[in-house]
PDB file of C-alpha atoms in Angstrom:
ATOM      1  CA  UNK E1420       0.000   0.000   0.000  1.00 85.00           C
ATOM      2  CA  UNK E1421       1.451   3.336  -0.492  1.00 93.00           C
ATOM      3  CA  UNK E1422       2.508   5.870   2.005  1.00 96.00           C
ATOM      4  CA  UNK E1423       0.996   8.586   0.731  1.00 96.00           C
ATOM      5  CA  UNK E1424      -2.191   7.141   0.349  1.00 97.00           C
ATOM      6  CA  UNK E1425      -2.186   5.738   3.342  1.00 97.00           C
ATOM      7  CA  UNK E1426      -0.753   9.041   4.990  1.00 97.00           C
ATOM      8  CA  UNK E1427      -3.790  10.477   3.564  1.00 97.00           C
ATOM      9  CA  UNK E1428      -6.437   8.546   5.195  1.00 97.00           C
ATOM     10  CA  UNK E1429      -4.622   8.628   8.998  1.00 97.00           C
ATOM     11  CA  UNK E1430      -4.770  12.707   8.883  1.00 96.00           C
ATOM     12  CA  UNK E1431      -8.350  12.843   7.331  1.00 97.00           C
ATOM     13  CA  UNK E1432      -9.144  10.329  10.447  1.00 97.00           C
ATOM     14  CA  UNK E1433      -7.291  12.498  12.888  1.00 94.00           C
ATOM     15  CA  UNK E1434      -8.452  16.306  11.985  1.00 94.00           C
ATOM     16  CA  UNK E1435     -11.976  15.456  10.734  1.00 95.00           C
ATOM     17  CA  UNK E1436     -12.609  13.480  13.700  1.00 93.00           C
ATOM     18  CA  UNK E1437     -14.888  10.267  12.535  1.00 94.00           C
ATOM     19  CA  UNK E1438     -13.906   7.157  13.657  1.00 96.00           C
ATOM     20  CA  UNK E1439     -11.664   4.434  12.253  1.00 96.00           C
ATOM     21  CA  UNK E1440     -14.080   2.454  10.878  1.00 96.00           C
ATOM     22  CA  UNK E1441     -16.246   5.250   9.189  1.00 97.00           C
ATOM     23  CA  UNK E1442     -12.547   5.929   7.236  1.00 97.00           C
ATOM     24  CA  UNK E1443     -13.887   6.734   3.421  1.00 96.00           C
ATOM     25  CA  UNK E1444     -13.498   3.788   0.726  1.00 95.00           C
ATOM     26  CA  UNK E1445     -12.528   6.272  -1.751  1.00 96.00           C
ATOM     27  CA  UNK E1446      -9.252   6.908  -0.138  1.00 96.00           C
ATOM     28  CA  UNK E1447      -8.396   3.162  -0.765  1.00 96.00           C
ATOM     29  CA  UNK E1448      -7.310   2.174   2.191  1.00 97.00           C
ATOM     30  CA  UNK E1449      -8.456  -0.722   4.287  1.00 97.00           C
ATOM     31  CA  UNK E1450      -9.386   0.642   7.956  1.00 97.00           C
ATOM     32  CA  UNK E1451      -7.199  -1.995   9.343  1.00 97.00           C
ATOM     33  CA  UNK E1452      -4.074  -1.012   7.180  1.00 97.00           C
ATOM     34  CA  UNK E1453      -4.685   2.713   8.138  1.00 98.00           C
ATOM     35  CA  UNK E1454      -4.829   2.145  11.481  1.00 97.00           C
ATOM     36  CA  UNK E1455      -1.913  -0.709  11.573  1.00 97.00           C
ATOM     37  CA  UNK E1456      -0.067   1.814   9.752  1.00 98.00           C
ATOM     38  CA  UNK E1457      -0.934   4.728  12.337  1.00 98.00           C
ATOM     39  CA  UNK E1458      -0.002   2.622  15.316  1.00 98.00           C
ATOM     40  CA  UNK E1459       3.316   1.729  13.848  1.00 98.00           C
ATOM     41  CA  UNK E1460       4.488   5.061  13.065  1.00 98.00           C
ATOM     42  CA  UNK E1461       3.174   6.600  16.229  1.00 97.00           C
ATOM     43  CA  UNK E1462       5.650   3.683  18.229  1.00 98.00           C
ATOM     44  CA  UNK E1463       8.109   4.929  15.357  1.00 98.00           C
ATOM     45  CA  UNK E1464       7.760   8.302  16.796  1.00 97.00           C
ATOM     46  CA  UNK E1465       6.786   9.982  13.347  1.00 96.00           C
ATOM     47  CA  UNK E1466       4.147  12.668  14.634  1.00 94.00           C
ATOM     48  CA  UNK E1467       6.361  14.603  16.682  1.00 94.00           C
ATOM     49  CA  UNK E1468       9.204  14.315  14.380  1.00 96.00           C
ATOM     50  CA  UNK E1469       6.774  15.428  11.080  1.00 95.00           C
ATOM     51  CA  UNK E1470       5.980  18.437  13.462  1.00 92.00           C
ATOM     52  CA  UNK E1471       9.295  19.201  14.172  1.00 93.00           C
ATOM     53  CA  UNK E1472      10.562  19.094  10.124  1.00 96.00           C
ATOM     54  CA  UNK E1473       7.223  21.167   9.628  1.00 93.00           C
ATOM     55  CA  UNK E1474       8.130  23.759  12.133  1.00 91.00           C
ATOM     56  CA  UNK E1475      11.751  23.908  10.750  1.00 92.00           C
ATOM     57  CA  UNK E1476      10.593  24.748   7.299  1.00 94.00           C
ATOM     58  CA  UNK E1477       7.897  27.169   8.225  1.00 93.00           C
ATOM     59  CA  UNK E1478      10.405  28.927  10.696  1.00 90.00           C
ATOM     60  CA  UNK E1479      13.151  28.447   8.098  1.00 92.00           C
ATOM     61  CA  UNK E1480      11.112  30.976   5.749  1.00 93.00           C
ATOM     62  CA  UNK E1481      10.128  32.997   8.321  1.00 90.00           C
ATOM     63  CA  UNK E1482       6.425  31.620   8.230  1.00 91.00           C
ATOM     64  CA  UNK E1483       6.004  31.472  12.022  1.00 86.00           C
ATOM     65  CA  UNK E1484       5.300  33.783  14.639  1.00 83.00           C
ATOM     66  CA  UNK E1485       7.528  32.637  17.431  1.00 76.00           C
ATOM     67  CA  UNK E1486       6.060  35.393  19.246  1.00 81.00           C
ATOM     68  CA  UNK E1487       2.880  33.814  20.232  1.00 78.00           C
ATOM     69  CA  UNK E1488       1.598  30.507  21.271  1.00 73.00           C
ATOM     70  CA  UNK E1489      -1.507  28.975  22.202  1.00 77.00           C
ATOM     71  CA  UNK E1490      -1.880  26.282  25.052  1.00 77.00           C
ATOM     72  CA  UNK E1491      -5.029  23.768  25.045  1.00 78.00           C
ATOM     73  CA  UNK E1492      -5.974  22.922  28.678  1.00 78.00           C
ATOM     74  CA  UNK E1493      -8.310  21.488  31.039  1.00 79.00           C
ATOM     75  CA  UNK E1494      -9.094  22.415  34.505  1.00 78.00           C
ATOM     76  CA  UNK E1495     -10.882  19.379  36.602  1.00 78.00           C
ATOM     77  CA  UNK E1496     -12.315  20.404  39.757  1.00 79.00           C
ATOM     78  CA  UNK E1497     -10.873  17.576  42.389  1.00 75.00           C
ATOM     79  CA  UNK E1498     -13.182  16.173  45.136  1.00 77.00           C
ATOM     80  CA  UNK E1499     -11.552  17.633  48.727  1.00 76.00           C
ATOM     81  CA  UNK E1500      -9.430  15.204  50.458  1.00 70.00           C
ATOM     82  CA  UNK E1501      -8.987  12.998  47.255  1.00 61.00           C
ATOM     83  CA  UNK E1502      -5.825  11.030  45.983  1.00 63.00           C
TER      84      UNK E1502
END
């Protein structure tokens, strides 16, 4: 199966959201291969490093504003006296 096809599929699945196994036929890619594929390069350690090459390129043509940042958080309230 090839990468890029299969590349595809795993970032359509991540940013749109649906599940695995609502994955589009017309990307060509079996859910199982997709997600085979996904878990391998995650153990691989792919995402972060794509992110990384990303950030060099876009910083490399002076395409990102180090100057500002966003942080995505959650606050939990904890039960008193809890562990």
């Amino acid at each position: 199966m090839d990468d890029r096809a299969v590349f595809t599929a795993i970032v359509y699945v991540l940013t749109s959201g649906c599940a695995w196994r609502h994955l589009p036929g017309e990307f060509g890619v079996s859910v199982p291969t997709a997600h085979r594929r996904f878990t391998a390069w995650t153990k691989a350690g792919l995402w972060p490093r794509l992110h990384h090459a990303v950030l060099d390129q876009l910083g490399a043509r002076g395409q990102v504003d180090w100057a500002s940042a966003i942080v995505d958080a959650a606050a939990v309230r904890s039960k008193r006296g809890a562990r």
